[in-house]
JSON list of C-alpha atoms and ligand atoms in Angstrom, two decimals:
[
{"chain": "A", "resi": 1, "resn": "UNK", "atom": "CA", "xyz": [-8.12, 15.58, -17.28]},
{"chain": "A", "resi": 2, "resn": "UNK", "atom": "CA", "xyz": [-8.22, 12.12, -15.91]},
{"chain": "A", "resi": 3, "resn": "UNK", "atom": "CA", "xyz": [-5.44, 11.81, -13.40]},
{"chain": "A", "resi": 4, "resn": "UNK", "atom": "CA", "xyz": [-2.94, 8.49, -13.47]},
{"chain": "A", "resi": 5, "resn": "UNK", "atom": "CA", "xyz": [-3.37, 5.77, -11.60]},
{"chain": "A", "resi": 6, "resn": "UNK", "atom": "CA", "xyz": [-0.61, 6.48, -8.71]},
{"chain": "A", "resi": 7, "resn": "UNK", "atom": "CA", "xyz": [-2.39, 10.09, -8.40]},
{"chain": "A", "resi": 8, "resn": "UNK", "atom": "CA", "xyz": [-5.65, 8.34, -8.15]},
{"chain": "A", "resi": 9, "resn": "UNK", "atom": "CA", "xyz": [-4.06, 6.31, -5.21]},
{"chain": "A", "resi": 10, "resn": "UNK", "atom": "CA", "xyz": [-2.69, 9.60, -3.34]},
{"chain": "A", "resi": 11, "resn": "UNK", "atom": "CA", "xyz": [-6.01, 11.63, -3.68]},
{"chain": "A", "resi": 12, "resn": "UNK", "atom": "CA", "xyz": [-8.02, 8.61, -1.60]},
{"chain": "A", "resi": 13, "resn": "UNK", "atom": "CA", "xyz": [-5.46, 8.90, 0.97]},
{"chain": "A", "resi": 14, "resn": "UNK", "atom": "CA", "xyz": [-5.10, 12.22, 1.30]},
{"chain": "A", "resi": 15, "resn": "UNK", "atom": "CA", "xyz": [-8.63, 12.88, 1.53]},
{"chain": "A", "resi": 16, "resn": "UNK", "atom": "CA", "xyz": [-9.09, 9.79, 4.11]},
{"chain": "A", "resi": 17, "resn": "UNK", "atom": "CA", "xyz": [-6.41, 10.45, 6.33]},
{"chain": "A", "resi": 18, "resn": "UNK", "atom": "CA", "xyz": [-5.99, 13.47, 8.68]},
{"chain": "A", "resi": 19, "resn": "UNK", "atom": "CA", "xyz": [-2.22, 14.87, 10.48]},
{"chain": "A", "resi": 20, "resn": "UNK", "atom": "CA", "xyz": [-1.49, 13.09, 13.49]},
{"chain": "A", "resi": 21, "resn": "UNK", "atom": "CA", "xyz": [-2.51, 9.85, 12.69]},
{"chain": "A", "resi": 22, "resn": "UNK", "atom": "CA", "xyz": [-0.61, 6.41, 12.23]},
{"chain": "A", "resi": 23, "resn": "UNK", "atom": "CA", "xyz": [-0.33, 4.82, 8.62]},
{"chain": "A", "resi": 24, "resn": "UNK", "atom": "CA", "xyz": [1.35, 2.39, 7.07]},
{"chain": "A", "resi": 25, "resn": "UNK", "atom": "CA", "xyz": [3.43, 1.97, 3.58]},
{"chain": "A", "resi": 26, "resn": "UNK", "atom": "CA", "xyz": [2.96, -1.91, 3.30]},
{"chain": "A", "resi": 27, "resn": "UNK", "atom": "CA", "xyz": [5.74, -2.12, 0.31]},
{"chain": "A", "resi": 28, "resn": "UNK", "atom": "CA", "xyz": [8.33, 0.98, 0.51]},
{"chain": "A", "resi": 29, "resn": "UNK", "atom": "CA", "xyz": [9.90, 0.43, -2.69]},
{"chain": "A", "resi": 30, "resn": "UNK", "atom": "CA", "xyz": [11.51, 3.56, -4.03]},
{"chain": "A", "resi": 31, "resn": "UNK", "atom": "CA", "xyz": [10.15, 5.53, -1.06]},
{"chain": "A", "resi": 32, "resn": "UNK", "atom": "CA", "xyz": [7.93, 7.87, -3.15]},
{"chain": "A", "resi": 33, "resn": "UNK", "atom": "CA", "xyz": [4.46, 6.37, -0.91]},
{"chain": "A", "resi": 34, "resn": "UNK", "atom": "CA", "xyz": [6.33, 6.92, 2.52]},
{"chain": "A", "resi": 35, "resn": "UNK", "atom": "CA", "xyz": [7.28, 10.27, 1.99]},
{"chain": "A", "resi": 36, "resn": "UNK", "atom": "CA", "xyz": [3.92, 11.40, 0.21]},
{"chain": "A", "resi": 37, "resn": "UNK", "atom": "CA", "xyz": [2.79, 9.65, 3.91]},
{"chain": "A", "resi": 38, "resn": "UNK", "atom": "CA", "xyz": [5.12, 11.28, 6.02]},
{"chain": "A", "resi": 39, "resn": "UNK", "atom": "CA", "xyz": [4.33, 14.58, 4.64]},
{"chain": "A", "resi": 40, "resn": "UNK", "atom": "CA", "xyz": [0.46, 14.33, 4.57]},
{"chain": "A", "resi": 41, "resn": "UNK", "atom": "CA", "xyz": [0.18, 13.25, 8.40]},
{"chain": "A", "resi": 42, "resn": "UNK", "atom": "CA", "xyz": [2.69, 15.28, 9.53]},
{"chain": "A", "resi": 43, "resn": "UNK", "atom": "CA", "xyz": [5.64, 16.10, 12.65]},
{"chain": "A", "resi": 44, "resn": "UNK", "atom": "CA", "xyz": [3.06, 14.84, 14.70]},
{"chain": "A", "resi": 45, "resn": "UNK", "atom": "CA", "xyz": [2.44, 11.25, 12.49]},
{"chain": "A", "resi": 46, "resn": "UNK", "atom": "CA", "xyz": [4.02, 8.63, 12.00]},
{"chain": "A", "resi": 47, "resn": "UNK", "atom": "CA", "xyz": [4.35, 5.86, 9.11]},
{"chain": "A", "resi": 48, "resn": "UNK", "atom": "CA", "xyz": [5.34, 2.32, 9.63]},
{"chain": "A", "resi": 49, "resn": "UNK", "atom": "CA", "xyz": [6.72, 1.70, 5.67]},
{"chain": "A", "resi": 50, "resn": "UNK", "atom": "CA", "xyz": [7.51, -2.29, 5.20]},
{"chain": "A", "resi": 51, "resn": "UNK", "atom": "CA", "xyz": [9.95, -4.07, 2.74]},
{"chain": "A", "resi": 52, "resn": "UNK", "atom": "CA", "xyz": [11.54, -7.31, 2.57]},
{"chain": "A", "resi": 53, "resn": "UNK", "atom": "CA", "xyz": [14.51, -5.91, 0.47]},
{"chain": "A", "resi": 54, "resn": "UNK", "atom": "CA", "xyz": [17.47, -4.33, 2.06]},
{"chain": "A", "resi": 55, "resn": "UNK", "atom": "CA", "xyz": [17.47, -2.24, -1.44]},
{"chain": "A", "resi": 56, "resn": "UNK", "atom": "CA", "xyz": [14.21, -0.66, -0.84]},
{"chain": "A", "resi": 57, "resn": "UNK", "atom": "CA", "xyz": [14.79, 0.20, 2.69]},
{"chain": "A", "resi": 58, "resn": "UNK", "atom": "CA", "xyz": [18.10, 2.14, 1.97]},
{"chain": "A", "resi": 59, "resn": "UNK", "atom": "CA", "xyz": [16.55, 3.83, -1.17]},
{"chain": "A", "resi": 60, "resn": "UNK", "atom": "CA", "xyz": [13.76, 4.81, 0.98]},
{"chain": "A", "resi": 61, "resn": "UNK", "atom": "CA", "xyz": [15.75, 6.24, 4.15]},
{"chain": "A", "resi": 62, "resn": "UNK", "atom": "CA", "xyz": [17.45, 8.24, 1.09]},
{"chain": "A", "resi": 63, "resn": "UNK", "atom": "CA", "xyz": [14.75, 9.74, -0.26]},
{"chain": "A", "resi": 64, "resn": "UNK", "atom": "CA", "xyz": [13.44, 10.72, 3.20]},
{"chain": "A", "resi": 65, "resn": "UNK", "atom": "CA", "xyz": [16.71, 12.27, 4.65]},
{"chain": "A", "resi": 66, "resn": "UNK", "atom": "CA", "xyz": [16.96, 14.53, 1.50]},
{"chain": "A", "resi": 67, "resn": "UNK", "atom": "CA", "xyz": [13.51, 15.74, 1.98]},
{"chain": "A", "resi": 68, "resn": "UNK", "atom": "CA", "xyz": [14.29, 16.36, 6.24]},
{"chain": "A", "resi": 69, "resn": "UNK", "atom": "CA", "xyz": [11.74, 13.59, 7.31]},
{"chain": "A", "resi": 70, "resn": "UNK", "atom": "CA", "xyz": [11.58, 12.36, 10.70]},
{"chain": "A", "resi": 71, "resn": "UNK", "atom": "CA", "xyz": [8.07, 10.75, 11.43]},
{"chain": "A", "resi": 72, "resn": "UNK", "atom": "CA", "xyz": [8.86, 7.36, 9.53]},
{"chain": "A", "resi": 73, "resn": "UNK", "atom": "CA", "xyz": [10.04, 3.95, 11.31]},
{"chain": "A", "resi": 74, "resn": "UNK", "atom": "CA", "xyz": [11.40, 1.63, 8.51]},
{"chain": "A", "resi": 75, "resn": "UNK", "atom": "CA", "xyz": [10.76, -1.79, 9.05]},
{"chain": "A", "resi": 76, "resn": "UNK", "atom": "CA", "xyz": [12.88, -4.58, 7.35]},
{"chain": "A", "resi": 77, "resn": "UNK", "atom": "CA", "xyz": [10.22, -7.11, 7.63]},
{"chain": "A", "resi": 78, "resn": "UNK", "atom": "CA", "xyz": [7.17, -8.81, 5.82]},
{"chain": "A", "resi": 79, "resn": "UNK", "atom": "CA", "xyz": [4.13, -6.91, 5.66]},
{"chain": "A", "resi": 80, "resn": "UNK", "atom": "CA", "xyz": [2.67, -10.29, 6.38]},
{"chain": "A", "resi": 81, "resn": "UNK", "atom": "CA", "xyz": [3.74, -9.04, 10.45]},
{"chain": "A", "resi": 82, "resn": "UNK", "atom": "CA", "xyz": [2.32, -5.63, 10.80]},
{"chain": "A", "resi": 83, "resn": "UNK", "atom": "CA", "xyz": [0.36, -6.81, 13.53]},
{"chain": "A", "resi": 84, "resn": "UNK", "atom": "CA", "xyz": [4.39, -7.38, 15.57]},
{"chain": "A", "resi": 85, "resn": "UNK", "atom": "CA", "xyz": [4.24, -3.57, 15.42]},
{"chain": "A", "resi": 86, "resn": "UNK", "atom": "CA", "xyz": [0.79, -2.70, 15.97]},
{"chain": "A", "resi": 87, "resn": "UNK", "atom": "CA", "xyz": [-0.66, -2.46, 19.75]},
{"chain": "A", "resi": 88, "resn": "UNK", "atom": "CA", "xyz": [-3.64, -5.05, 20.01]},
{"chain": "A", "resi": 89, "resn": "UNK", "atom": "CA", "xyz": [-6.24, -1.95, 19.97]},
{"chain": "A", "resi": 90, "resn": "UNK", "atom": "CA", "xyz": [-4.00, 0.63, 17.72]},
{"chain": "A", "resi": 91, "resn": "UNK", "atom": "CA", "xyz": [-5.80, 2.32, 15.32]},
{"chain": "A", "resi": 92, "resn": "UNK", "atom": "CA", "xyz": [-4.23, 3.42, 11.87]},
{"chain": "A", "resi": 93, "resn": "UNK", "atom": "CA", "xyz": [-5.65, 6.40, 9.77]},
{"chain": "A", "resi": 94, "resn": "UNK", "atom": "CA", "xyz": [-4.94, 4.36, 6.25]},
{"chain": "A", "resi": 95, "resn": "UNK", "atom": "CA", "xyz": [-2.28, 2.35, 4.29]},
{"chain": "A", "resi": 96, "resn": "UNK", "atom": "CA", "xyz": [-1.52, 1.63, 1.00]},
{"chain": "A", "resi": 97, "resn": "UNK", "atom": "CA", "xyz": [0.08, -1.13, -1.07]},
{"chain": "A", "resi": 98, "resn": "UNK", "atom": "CA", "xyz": [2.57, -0.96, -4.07]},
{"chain": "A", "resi": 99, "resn": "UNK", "atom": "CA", "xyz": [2.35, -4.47, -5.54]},
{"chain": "A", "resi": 100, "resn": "UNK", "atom": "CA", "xyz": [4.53, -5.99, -7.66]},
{"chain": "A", "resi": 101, "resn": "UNK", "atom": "CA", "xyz": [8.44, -6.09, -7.83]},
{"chain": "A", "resi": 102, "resn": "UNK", "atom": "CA", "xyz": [10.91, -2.98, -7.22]},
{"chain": "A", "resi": 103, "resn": "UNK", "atom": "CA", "xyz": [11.42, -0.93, -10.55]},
{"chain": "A", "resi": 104, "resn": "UNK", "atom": "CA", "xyz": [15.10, -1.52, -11.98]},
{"chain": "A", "resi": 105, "resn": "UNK", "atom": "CA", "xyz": [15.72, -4.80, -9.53]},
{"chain": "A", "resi": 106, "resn": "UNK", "atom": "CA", "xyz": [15.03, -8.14, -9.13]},
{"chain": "A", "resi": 107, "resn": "UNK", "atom": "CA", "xyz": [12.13, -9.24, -10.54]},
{"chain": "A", "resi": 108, "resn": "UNK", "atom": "CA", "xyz": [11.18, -12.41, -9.43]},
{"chain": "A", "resi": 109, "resn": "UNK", "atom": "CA", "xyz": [11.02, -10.39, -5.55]},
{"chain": "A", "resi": 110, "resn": "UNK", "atom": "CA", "xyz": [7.34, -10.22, -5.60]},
{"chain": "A", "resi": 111, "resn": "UNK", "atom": "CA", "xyz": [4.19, -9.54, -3.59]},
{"chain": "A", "resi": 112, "resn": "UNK", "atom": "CA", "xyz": [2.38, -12.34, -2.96]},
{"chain": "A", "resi": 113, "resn": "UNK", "atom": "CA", "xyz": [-1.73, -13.49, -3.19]},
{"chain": "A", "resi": 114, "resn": "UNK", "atom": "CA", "xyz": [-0.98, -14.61, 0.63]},
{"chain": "A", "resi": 115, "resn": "UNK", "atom": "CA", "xyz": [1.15, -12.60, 2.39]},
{"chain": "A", "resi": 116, "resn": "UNK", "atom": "CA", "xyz": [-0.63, -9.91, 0.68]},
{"chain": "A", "resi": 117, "resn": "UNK", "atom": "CA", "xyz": [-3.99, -10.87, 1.90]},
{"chain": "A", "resi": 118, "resn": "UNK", "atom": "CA", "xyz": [-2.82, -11.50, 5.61]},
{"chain": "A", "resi": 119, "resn": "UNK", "atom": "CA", "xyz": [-1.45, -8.16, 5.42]},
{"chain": "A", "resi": 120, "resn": "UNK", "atom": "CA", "xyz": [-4.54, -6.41, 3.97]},
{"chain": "A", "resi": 121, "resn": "UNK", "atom": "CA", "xyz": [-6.80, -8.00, 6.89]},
{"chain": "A", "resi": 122, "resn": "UNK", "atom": "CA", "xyz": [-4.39, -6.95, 9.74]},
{"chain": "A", "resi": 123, "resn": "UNK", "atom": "CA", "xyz": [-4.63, -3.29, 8.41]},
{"chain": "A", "resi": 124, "resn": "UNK", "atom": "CA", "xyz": [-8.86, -3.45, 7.78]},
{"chain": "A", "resi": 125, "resn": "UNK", "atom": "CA", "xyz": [-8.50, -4.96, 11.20]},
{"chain": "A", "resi": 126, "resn": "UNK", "atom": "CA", "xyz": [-6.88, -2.06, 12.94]},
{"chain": "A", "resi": 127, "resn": "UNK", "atom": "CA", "xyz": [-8.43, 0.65, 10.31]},
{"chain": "A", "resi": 128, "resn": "UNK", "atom": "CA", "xyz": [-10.49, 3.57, 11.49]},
{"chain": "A", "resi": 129, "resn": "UNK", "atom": "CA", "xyz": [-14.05, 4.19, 10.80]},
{"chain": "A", "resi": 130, "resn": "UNK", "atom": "CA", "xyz": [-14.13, 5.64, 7.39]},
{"chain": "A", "resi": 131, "resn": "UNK", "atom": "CA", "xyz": [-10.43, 4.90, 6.74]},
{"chain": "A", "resi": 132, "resn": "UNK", "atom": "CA", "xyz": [-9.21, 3.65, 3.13]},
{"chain": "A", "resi": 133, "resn": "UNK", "atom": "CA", "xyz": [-6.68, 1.07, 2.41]},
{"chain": "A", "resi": 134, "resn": "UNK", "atom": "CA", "xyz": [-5.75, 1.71, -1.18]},
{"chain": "A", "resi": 135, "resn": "UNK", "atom": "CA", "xyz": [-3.99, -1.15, -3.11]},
{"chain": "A", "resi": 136, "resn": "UNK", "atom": "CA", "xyz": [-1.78, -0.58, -6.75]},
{"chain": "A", "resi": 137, "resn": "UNK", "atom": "CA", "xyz": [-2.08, -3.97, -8.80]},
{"chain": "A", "resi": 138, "resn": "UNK", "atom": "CA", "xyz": [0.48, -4.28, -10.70]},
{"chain": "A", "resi": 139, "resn": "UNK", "atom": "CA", "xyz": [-0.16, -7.78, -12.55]},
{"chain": "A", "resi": 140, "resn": "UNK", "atom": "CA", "xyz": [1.83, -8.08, -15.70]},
{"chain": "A", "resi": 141, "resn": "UNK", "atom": "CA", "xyz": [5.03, -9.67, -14.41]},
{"chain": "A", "resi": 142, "resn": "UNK", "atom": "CA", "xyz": [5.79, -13.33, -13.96]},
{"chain": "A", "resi": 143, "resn": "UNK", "atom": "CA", "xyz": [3.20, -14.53, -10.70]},
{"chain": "A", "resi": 144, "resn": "UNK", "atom": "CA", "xyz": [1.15, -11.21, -11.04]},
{"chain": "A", "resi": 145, "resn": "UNK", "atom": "CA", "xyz": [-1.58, -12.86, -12.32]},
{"chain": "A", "resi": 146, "resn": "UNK", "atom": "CA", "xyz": [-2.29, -15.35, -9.68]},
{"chain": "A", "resi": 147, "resn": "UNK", "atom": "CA", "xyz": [-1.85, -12.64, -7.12]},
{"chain": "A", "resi": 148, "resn": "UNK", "atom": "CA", "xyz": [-4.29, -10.31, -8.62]},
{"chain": "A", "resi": 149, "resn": "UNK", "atom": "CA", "xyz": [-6.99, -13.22, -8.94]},
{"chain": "A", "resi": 150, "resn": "UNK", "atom": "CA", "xyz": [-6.45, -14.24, -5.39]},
{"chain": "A", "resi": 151, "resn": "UNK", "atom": "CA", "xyz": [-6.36, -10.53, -4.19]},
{"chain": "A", "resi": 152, "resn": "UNK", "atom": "CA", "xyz": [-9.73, -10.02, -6.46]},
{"chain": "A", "resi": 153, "resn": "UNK", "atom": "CA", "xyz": [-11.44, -13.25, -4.99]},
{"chain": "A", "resi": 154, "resn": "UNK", "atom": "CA", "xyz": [-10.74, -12.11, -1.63]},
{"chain": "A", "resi": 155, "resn": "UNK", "atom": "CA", "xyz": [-12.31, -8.14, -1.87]},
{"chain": "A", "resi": 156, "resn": "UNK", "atom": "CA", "xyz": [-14.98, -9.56, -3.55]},
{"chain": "A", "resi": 157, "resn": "UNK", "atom": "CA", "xyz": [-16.65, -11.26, -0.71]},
{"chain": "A", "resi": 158, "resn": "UNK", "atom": "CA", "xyz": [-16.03, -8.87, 1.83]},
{"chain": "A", "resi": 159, "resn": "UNK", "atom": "CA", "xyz": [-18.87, -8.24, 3.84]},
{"chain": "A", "resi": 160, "resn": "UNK", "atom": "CA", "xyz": [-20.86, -4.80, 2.45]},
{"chain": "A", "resi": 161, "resn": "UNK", "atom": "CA", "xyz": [-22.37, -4.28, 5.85]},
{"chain": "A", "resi": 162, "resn": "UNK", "atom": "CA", "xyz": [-18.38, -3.63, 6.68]},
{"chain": "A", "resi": 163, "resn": "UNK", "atom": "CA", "xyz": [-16.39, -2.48, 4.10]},
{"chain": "A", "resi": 164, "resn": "UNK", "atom": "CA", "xyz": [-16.71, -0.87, 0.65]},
{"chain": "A", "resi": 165, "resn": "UNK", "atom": "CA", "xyz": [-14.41, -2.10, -2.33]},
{"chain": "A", "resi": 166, "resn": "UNK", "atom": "CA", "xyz": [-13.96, 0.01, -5.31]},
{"chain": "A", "resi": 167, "resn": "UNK", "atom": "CA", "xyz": [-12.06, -0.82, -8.24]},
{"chain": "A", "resi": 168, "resn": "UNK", "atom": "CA", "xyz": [-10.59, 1.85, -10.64]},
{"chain": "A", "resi": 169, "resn": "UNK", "atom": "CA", "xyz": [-8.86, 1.25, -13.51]},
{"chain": "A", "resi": 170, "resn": "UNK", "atom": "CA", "xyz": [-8.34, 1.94, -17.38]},
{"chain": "A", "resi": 171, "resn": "UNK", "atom": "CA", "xyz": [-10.14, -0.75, -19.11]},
{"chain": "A", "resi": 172, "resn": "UNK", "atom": "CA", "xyz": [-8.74, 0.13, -22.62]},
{"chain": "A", "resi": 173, "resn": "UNK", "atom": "CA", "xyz": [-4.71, -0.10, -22.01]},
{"chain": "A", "resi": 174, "resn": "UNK", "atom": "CA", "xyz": [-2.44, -2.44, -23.36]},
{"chain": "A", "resi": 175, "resn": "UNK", "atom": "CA", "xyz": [0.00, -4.68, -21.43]},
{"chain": "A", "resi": 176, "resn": "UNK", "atom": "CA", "xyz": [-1.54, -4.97, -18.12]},
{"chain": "A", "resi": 177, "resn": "UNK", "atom": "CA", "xyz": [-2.14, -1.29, -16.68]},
{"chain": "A", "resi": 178, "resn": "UNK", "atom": "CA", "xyz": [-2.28, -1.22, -13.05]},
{"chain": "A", "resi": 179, "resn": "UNK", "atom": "CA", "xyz": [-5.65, -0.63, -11.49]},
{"chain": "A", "resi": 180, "resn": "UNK", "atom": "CA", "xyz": [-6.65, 0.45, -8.49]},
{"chain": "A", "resi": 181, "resn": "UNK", "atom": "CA", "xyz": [-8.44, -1.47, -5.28]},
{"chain": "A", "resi": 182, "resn": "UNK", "atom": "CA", "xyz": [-9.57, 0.81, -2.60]},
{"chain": "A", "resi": 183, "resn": "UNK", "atom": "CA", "xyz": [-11.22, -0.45, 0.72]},
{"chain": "A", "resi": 184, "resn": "UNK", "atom": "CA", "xyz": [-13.12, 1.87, 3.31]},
{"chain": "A", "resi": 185, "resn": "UNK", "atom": "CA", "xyz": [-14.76, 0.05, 6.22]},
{"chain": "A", "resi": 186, "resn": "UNK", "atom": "CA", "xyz": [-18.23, 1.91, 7.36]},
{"chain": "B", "resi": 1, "resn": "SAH", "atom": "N1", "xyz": [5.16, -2.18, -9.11]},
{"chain": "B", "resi": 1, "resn": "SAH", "atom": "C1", "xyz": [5.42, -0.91, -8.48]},
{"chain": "B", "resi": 1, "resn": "SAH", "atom": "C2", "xyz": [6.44, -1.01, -7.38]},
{"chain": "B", "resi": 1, "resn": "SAH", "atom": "C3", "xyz": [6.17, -2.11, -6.44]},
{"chain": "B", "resi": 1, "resn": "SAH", "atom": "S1", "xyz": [7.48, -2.22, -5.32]},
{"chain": "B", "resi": 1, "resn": "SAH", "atom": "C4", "xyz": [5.91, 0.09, -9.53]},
{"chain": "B", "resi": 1, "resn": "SAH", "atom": "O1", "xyz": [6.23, -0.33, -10.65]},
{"chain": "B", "resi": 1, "resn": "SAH", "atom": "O2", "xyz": [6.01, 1.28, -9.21]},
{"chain": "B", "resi": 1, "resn": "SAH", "atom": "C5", "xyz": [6.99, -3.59, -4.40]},
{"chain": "B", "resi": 1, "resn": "SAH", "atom": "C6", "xyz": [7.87, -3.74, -3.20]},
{"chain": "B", "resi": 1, "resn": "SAH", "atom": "O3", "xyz": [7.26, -4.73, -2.37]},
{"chain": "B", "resi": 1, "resn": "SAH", "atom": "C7", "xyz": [9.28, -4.25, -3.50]},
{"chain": "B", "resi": 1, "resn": "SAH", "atom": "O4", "xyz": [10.23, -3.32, -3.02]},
{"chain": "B", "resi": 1, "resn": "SAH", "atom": "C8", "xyz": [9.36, -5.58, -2.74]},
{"chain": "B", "resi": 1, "resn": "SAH", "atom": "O5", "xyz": [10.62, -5.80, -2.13]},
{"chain": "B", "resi": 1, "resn": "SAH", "atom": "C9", "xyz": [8.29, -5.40, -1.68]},
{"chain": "B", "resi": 1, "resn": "SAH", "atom": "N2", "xyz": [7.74, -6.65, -1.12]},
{"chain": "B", "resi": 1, "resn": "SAH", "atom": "C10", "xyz": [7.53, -7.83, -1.72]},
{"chain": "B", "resi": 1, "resn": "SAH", "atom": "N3", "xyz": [6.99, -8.72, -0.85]},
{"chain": "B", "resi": 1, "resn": "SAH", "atom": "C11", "xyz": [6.86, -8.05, 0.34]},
{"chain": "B", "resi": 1, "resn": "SAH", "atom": "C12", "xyz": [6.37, -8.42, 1.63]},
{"chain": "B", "resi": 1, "resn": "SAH", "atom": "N4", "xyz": [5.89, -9.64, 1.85]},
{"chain": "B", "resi": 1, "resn": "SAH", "atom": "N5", "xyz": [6.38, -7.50, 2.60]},
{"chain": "B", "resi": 1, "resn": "SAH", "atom": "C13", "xyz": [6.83, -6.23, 2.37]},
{"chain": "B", "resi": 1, "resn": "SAH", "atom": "N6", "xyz": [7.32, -5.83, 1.18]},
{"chain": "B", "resi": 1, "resn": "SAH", "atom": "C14", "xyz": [7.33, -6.72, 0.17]}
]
């Protein structure tokens, strides 16, 4: 069976990142990321999960008290400032990105092409050796199109010598399917 795409997404992480290490949720959302995080790098972990939406953080803090997690600092902030909560020469074990708006809210709260891509260099900046940053693009709401060619333009020319980009998606799916962009630097 061909797994879905958000499996697809937790397989590269949880094959790329080892317990004990720092990670980062760039866009909580519902929480389901963080806590597949929190529980993959375990008590001794820790996962800095981002969201601009007050909504997200409290549905997230839910989700992690019910499931007796403890190694996850919410941050109410843009993704755009990871590096604010990053030491100069920290290193994080992986991160991944939910783009898009928050199912069931408001959806013209969106990742954005820029932000997006500031964010995505801090984290390759501050990735280990070997480390993935995985990326969900969503892309059929209002804006997700210029987001997705921006984000696609900038992966693209990425330097080889430093960082392999892999794109995985279902090419015969109506509506916009998400697809997956995954980013390991050598
Ligand atoms: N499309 C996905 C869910 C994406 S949720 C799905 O359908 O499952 C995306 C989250 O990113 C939202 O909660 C939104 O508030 C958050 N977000 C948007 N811009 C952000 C930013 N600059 N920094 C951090 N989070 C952001």
């Amino acid at each position: 069976m061909l797994k879905g795409i958000l499996n697809v997404a937790h397989d590269l992480l949880e094959a790329s990142i080892q317990k004990g290490e720092t990670v980062i949720d760039a866009t909580c959302g519902n929480g389901n990321d963080t806590l597949f995080l929190s529980q993959i790098t375990g008590k001794s972990g820790h996962v800095l999960a981002f969201d601009i939406q007050d909504q997200a953080i409290k549905k997230t803090k839910q989700l992690l008290n019910e499931n007796d997690r403890s190694n996850v600092t919410l941050i109410h902030d843009s993704h755009a400032n990871i590096s604010n909560y990053l030491a100069a020469d920290e290193q994080v074990g992986g991160a991944i990105f939910n783009l898009g708006y928050l199912p069931r809210s408001d959806k013209s709260i969106i990742t954005k092409g820029e932000s997006t891509i500031t964010a995505l260099n801090t984290g390759l900046h501050h990735l280990k050796k070997d480390g993935l940053i995985v990326i969900v693009v969503y892309h059929g709401h209002d804006g997700g199109k210029q987001e997705k060619d921006s984000l696609l333009k900038h992966v693209a020319h990425l330097n080889q010598k430093a960082y392999t980009v892999l794109q995985h998606g279902f090419i015969n799916q109506q509506n916009d399917p998400p697809f997956i962009l995954a980013i390991q630097k050598k």
